[in-house]
Tab-separated table of C-alpha atoms in Angstrom:
chain	number	residue	atom	x	y	z
A	1	MET	CA	7.702	-11.269	81.842
A	2	GLU	CA	7.675	-7.875	79.705
A	3	GLU	CA	11.276	-9.359	78.299
A	4	LYS	CA	9.786	-11.837	76.719
A	5	GLU	CA	6.498	-10.673	75.365
A	6	ILE	CA	8.432	-7.985	74.057
A	7	PRO	CA	10.151	-9.613	70.728
A	8	ILE	CA	6.871	-11.932	70.241
A	9	VAL	CA	4.999	-8.028	69.436
A	10	TRP	CA	7.877	-6.515	67.264
A	11	TYR	CA	8.114	-10.082	65.220
A	12	LYS	CA	4.387	-9.988	64.781
A	13	LEU	CA	4.610	-6.440	63.711
A	14	ARG	CA	7.526	-7.281	61.349
A	15	GLY	CA	5.729	-10.782	59.535
A	16	LEU	CA	2.520	-7.719	58.884
A	17	GLY	CA	5.176	-4.918	57.629
A	18	LEU	CA	6.387	-7.717	55.032
A	19	VAL	CA	2.914	-9.021	53.805
A	20	CYS	CA	1.969	-5.643	53.342
A	21	LEU	CA	5.330	-4.524	51.105
A	22	CYS	CA	4.754	-7.910	49.501
A	23	SER	CA	1.743	-7.097	48.433
A	24	LEU	CA	2.834	-3.825	47.829
A	25	VAL	CA	4.831	-5.176	45.314
A	26	PHE	CA	2.363	-7.762	44.160
A	27	PHE	CA	0.431	-4.495	43.067
A	28	ILE	CA	2.874	-2.769	41.474
A	29	GLY	CA	3.346	-5.308	39.076
A	30	ALA	CA	0.699	-6.186	37.668
A	31	LEU	CA	-0.307	-2.475	37.320
A	32	VAL	CA	2.869	-2.049	35.108
A	33	THR	CA	2.297	-5.614	33.295
A	34	GLU	CA	-1.398	-4.142	32.930
A	35	GLN	CA	-0.114	-0.688	31.981
A	36	LYS	CA	2.218	-2.700	29.074
A	37	SER	CA	-0.103	-5.223	27.824
A	38	ILE	CA	-2.233	-2.182	26.631
A	39	ALA	CA	0.806	-0.696	25.051
A	40	VAL	CA	1.847	-3.703	22.971
A	41	SER	CA	-1.788	-4.060	22.546
A	42	SER	CA	-2.297	-0.401	21.263
A	43	THR	CA	0.354	-0.994	19.182
A	44	ALA	CA	-0.070	-4.403	17.659
A	45	GLN	CA	-3.948	-1.863	16.038
A	46	GLU	CA	-1.520	-0.085	14.518
A	47	VAL	CA	-0.441	-1.933	11.562
A	48	LEU	CA	0.979	-0.880	8.481
A	49	THR	CA	-0.510	-2.053	4.623
A	50	PRO	CA	-0.494	0.060	1.226
A	51	VAL	CA	-4.293	0.881	-0.456
A	52	CYS	CA	-6.257	-1.619	-1.896
A	53	SER	CA	-9.252	-0.173	-2.661
A	54	VAL	CA	-11.389	3.535	-1.122
A	55	GLU	CA	-14.536	4.346	0.152
A	56	THR	CA	-16.249	6.023	-1.703
A	57	GLU	CA	-20.230	6.516	-2.369
A	58	GLN	CA	-18.532	7.936	-6.167
A	59	LYS	CA	-18.432	4.850	-9.035
A	60	LYS	CA	-15.392	5.538	-9.631
A	61	ALA	CA	-12.388	2.816	-9.935
A	62	ALA	CA	-8.716	2.903	-11.008
A	63	LEU	CA	-6.783	1.395	-13.885
A	64	THR	CA	-2.961	0.881	-12.979
A	65	PHE	CA	-0.392	-0.504	-15.276
A	66	ASP	CA	2.944	-1.761	-14.175
A	67	VAL	CA	5.441	-0.808	-16.412
A	68	ASP	CA	8.522	-3.396	-15.946
A	69	LEU	CA	10.926	-4.569	-19.538
A	70	SER	CA	8.589	-4.384	-22.503
A	71	ASN	CA	7.692	-0.927	-24.462
A	72	GLU	CA	5.913	-2.860	-27.155
A	73	ASN	CA	2.471	-1.848	-26.009
A	74	THR	CA	2.752	1.220	-23.854
A	75	GLN	CA	1.674	3.305	-26.703
A	76	THR	CA	-0.574	1.186	-27.872
A	77	ILE	CA	-2.494	1.300	-24.671
A	78	LEU	CA	-2.103	5.259	-24.892
A	79	ASN	CA	-4.595	5.819	-27.431
A	80	ILE	CA	-7.010	3.120	-26.458
A	81	LEU	CA	-7.135	5.346	-22.817
A	82	GLU	CA	-7.140	8.409	-25.143
A	83	LYS	CA	-10.234	6.891	-27.223
A	84	TYR	CA	-12.371	6.541	-24.189
A	85	GLY	CA	-11.462	9.419	-22.067
A	86	VAL	CA	-9.855	7.269	-19.337
A	87	LYS	CA	-6.540	8.743	-17.082
A	88	ALA	CA	-4.515	6.031	-15.302
A	89	THR	CA	-2.046	5.656	-13.273
A	90	PHE	CA	2.019	4.149	-14.490
A	91	PHE	CA	3.932	2.046	-12.402
A	92	VAL	CA	7.603	2.238	-13.607
A	93	THR	CA	10.463	0.941	-13.082
A	94	GLY	CA	13.745	3.237	-12.863
A	95	THR	CA	15.386	0.566	-15.265
A	96	TRP	CA	12.295	1.197	-17.637
A	97	VAL	CA	12.540	5.208	-17.506
A	98	GLY	CA	16.260	4.839	-18.501
A	99	LYS	CA	15.258	2.719	-20.944
A	100	TYR	CA	12.901	4.676	-22.286
A	101	PRO	CA	12.569	7.780	-20.675
A	102	GLU	CA	9.604	9.744	-24.293
A	103	GLU	CA	7.373	7.001	-23.126
A	104	VAL	CA	8.033	9.012	-19.476
A	105	LYS	CA	7.017	12.278	-21.132
A	106	LYS	CA	3.873	10.711	-23.098
A	107	ILE	CA	1.760	8.503	-20.412
A	108	ALA	CA	3.085	12.697	-18.172
A	109	ALA	CA	1.962	14.838	-21.370
A	110	ALA	CA	-1.248	12.685	-21.587
A	111	GLY	CA	-2.386	13.541	-17.523
A	112	HIS	CA	-2.034	9.876	-16.416
A	113	ASP	CA	-0.275	9.506	-13.068
A	114	LEU	CA	3.058	8.646	-12.544
A	115	GLY	CA	4.417	5.883	-9.789
A	116	ASN	CA	6.933	4.190	-8.505
A	117	HIS	CA	7.921	0.579	-7.975
A	118	GLY	CA	11.438	0.360	-7.611
A	119	ARG	CA	14.824	1.315	-9.521
A	120	ASN	CA	15.469	-2.913	-10.183
A	121	HIS	CA	11.936	-4.846	-9.796
A	122	VAL	CA	13.284	-6.579	-6.640
A	123	ASP	CA	11.796	-8.428	-4.110
A	124	MET	CA	12.107	-4.908	-1.948
A	125	SER	CA	10.479	-6.159	1.415
A	126	VAL	CA	14.468	-8.127	2.194
A	127	LEU	CA	16.369	-5.197	1.909
A	128	ASP	CA	16.777	-2.663	4.475
A	129	ARG	CA	16.331	0.736	4.864
A	130	SER	CA	19.347	2.224	3.235
A	131	GLN	CA	18.379	-0.264	0.450
A	132	ILE	CA	15.292	1.259	-0.661
A	133	GLN	CA	15.756	3.876	0.091
A	134	GLN	CA	18.350	4.371	-3.037
A	135	GLU	CA	15.680	1.969	-5.238
A	136	ILE	CA	12.691	4.997	-4.400
A	137	GLN	CA	15.158	7.698	-5.087
A	138	GLN	CA	16.906	6.885	-8.188
A	139	VAL	CA	12.951	6.992	-9.903
A	140	HIS	CA	11.156	9.500	-8.254
A	141	MET	CA	15.353	11.751	-9.096
A	142	ALA	CA	14.550	10.791	-13.086
A	143	VAL	CA	11.634	11.197	-13.066
A	144	GLN	CA	11.648	14.273	-12.122
A	145	GLU	CA	14.354	15.061	-14.152
A	146	LEU	CA	12.131	13.982	-17.425
A	147	THR	CA	8.388	15.429	-16.276
A	148	GLY	CA	8.809	17.857	-13.739
A	149	LEU	CA	6.493	15.827	-11.429
A	150	GLU	CA	7.232	14.813	-8.106
A	151	MET	CA	5.717	11.213	-7.734
A	152	ASN	CA	3.887	10.771	-4.791
A	153	LEU	CA	2.818	6.643	-5.616
A	154	PHE	CA	4.571	3.697	-5.005
A	155	ARG	CA	3.733	0.152	-5.844
A	156	ALA	CA	6.186	-2.329	-4.730
A	157	PRO	CA	7.954	-5.017	-7.065
A	158	TYR	CA	5.266	-8.291	-7.351
A	159	GLY	CA	3.231	-6.453	-4.811
A	160	ALA	CA	5.611	-7.857	-1.741
A	161	TYR	CA	5.284	-5.557	1.467
A	162	GLY	CA	7.031	-5.478	4.357
A	163	GLU	CA	6.879	-3.069	7.518
A	164	GLU	CA	10.103	-1.623	6.474
A	165	LEU	CA	9.520	-0.673	3.435
A	166	LEU	CA	5.405	0.263	4.237
A	167	LYS	CA	7.926	2.639	6.535
A	168	THR	CA	10.562	3.835	4.614
A	169	VAL	CA	7.772	4.417	1.722
A	170	GLU	CA	5.794	6.303	3.926
A	171	LEU	CA	8.940	8.061	5.641
A	172	SER	CA	10.452	8.840	1.388
A	173	GLY	CA	6.714	11.006	1.195
A	174	TYR	CA	4.941	8.242	-0.700
A	175	LEU	CA	2.180	6.330	-0.708
A	176	PRO	CA	1.946	2.855	-0.919
A	177	VAL	CA	-0.738	1.487	-3.296
A	178	GLN	CA	-1.176	-2.070	-3.472
A	179	TRP	CA	-5.019	-3.157	-5.735
A	180	GLU	CA	-8.080	-4.606	-5.340
A	181	ILE	CA	-8.638	-7.001	-8.112
A	182	ASP	CA	-6.026	-8.607	-10.006
A	183	THR	CA	-6.348	-9.388	-13.211
A	184	GLU	CA	-3.407	-11.551	-13.759
A	185	ASP	CA	-2.864	-10.446	-17.355
A	186	TRP	CA	0.152	-11.555	-17.228
A	187	LYS	CA	-0.880	-15.215	-16.787
A	188	ASN	CA	-1.708	-14.570	-20.126
A	189	TYR	CA	-4.448	-16.686	-20.269
A	190	GLY	CA	-6.426	-14.511	-22.573
A	191	ILE	CA	-8.690	-12.201	-23.309
A	192	ASP	CA	-11.979	-13.217	-21.049
A	193	SER	CA	-9.224	-14.254	-17.973
A	194	ILE	CA	-9.086	-10.139	-18.024
A	195	LEU	CA	-12.101	-9.576	-18.714
A	196	ARG	CA	-13.338	-11.993	-15.807
A	197	LYS	CA	-11.571	-10.387	-13.482
A	198	VAL	CA	-12.336	-7.878	-13.606
A	199	SER	CA	-16.151	-8.285	-14.071
A	200	GLN	CA	-16.685	-10.681	-10.743
A	201	PRO	CA	-19.570	-9.319	-8.643
A	202	ASP	CA	-17.658	-10.106	-5.778
A	203	GLY	CA	-14.724	-8.435	-6.194
A	204	LYS	CA	-15.084	-4.969	-7.941
A	205	LYS	CA	-16.559	-2.340	-6.054
A	206	ASN	CA	-16.071	1.271	-5.643
A	207	GLY	CA	-13.071	2.607	-5.299
A	208	SER	CA	-11.068	-0.633	-6.400
A	209	ILE	CA	-8.492	-0.701	-7.653
A	210	ILE	CA	-7.122	-2.702	-10.679
A	211	ARG	CA	-3.527	-3.706	-11.881
A	212	MET	CA	-2.873	-4.686	-15.154
A	213	HIS	CA	0.452	-4.708	-17.155
A	214	ASN	CA	2.018	-3.160	-19.839
A	215	GLY	CA	4.047	-5.785	-21.572
A	216	ALA	CA	1.237	-8.725	-20.756
A	217	ASP	CA	0.705	-11.123	-24.481
A	218	TYR	CA	-3.215	-10.484	-24.483
A	219	ILE	CA	-3.811	-6.781	-22.998
A	220	THR	CA	-3.641	-3.968	-26.248
A	221	GLN	CA	-6.817	-6.639	-27.154
A	222	ALA	CA	-8.691	-6.492	-23.740
A	223	LEU	CA	-7.878	-3.365	-22.827
A	224	GLU	CA	-10.754	-1.728	-24.234
A	225	PRO	CA	-13.512	-4.767	-24.140
A	226	VAL	CA	-11.859	-3.760	-20.332
A	227	ILE	CA	-13.222	0.148	-20.743
A	228	ILE	CA	-16.407	-0.264	-22.559
A	229	SER	CA	-17.822	-2.806	-19.640
A	230	LEU	CA	-16.324	-0.486	-16.791
A	231	GLN	CA	-17.966	3.329	-18.748
A	232	GLU	CA	-21.610	0.333	-19.052
A	233	GLN	CA	-21.805	0.151	-15.713
A	234	GLY	CA	-21.701	3.632	-15.145
A	235	TYR	CA	-17.656	4.019	-14.173
A	236	GLU	CA	-15.964	6.351	-14.024
A	237	LEU	CA	-12.323	6.125	-14.591
A	238	VAL	CA	-9.610	8.230	-12.826
A	239	PRO	CA	-6.324	7.451	-11.883
A	240	VAL	CA	-5.056	6.587	-7.772
A	241	SER	CA	-4.161	9.729	-7.580
A	242	ARG	CA	-7.815	11.038	-7.596
A	243	MET	CA	-9.104	8.613	-5.891
A	244	VAL	CA	-6.914	8.419	-2.779
A	245	TYR	CA	-7.195	10.490	-0.093
A	246	TRP	CA	-4.435	11.776	0.933
A	247	SER	CA	-4.760	13.532	4.681
A	248	ASP	CA	-7.551	12.301	7.489
A	249	TYR	CA	-7.924	8.916	6.598
A	250	ARG	CA	-7.229	5.546	8.192
A	251	ILE	CA	-7.088	2.515	6.458
A	252	ASP	CA	-8.653	-1.194	7.383
A	253	GLY	CA	-7.566	-4.643	7.277
A	254	ASN	CA	-8.814	-5.064	4.002
A	255	GLY	CA	-6.629	-2.428	3.209
A	256	ARG	CA	-9.495	-0.112	2.751
A	257	GLN	CA	-8.412	3.440	2.783
A	258	CYS	CA	-11.854	5.699	4.392
A	259	ARG	CA	-12.202	8.660	5.901
A	260	SER	CA	-11.411	8.902	9.739
A	261	TYR	CA	-14.003	11.373	10.192
């Protein structure tokens, strides 16, 4: 009788052991899955994005110019900025730097920011890391040789950013900059169109970065009214480098750079 009961007990114990083992495997699997989910969620929150505006209590805004092929308006723009005591930011391409080295020197000598706009004004979001580095470094070295300045602001041609571009820009020691207000002056709709874009109440606020182009047809006629309007509203117009934070910051989902404390 005892010889028949021993196998039954053994089978019962073995079955119980298998149940416990399965439960343990399930528990470990669930724990690993949960940890993976947490890691993915954490990573997803660390979204790279360029600076579109800056959170500040001070009534400041930054005028920026994308500079590529044209040069006929550059001196007039510099004269207007000097007339109103405004410092701006010029994002220059390597092509333009090569064609107009004396203008690059003038911009730097006048105390304006010089920013990197890529070598050839191509869509850099589709390039690989090596190609992006070449685009950035060529302009960096050219401007450094002409002015002695180490540029640290970057704007992608067409405003086209991608994850690889943003990572490479930051690894190259640059702060990626976009804009909050696009005057769309490149569409050549006229002076009033540019003014409306800048003065729209739902767009402009403290820390706004405003985008213009040195080669736009109506920029020389519109720039002075734009400056007068902003200054009458109490805005101090400063270069991007004097408005952004260079440490202890975070960038929210809207591209607004904020203090991290």
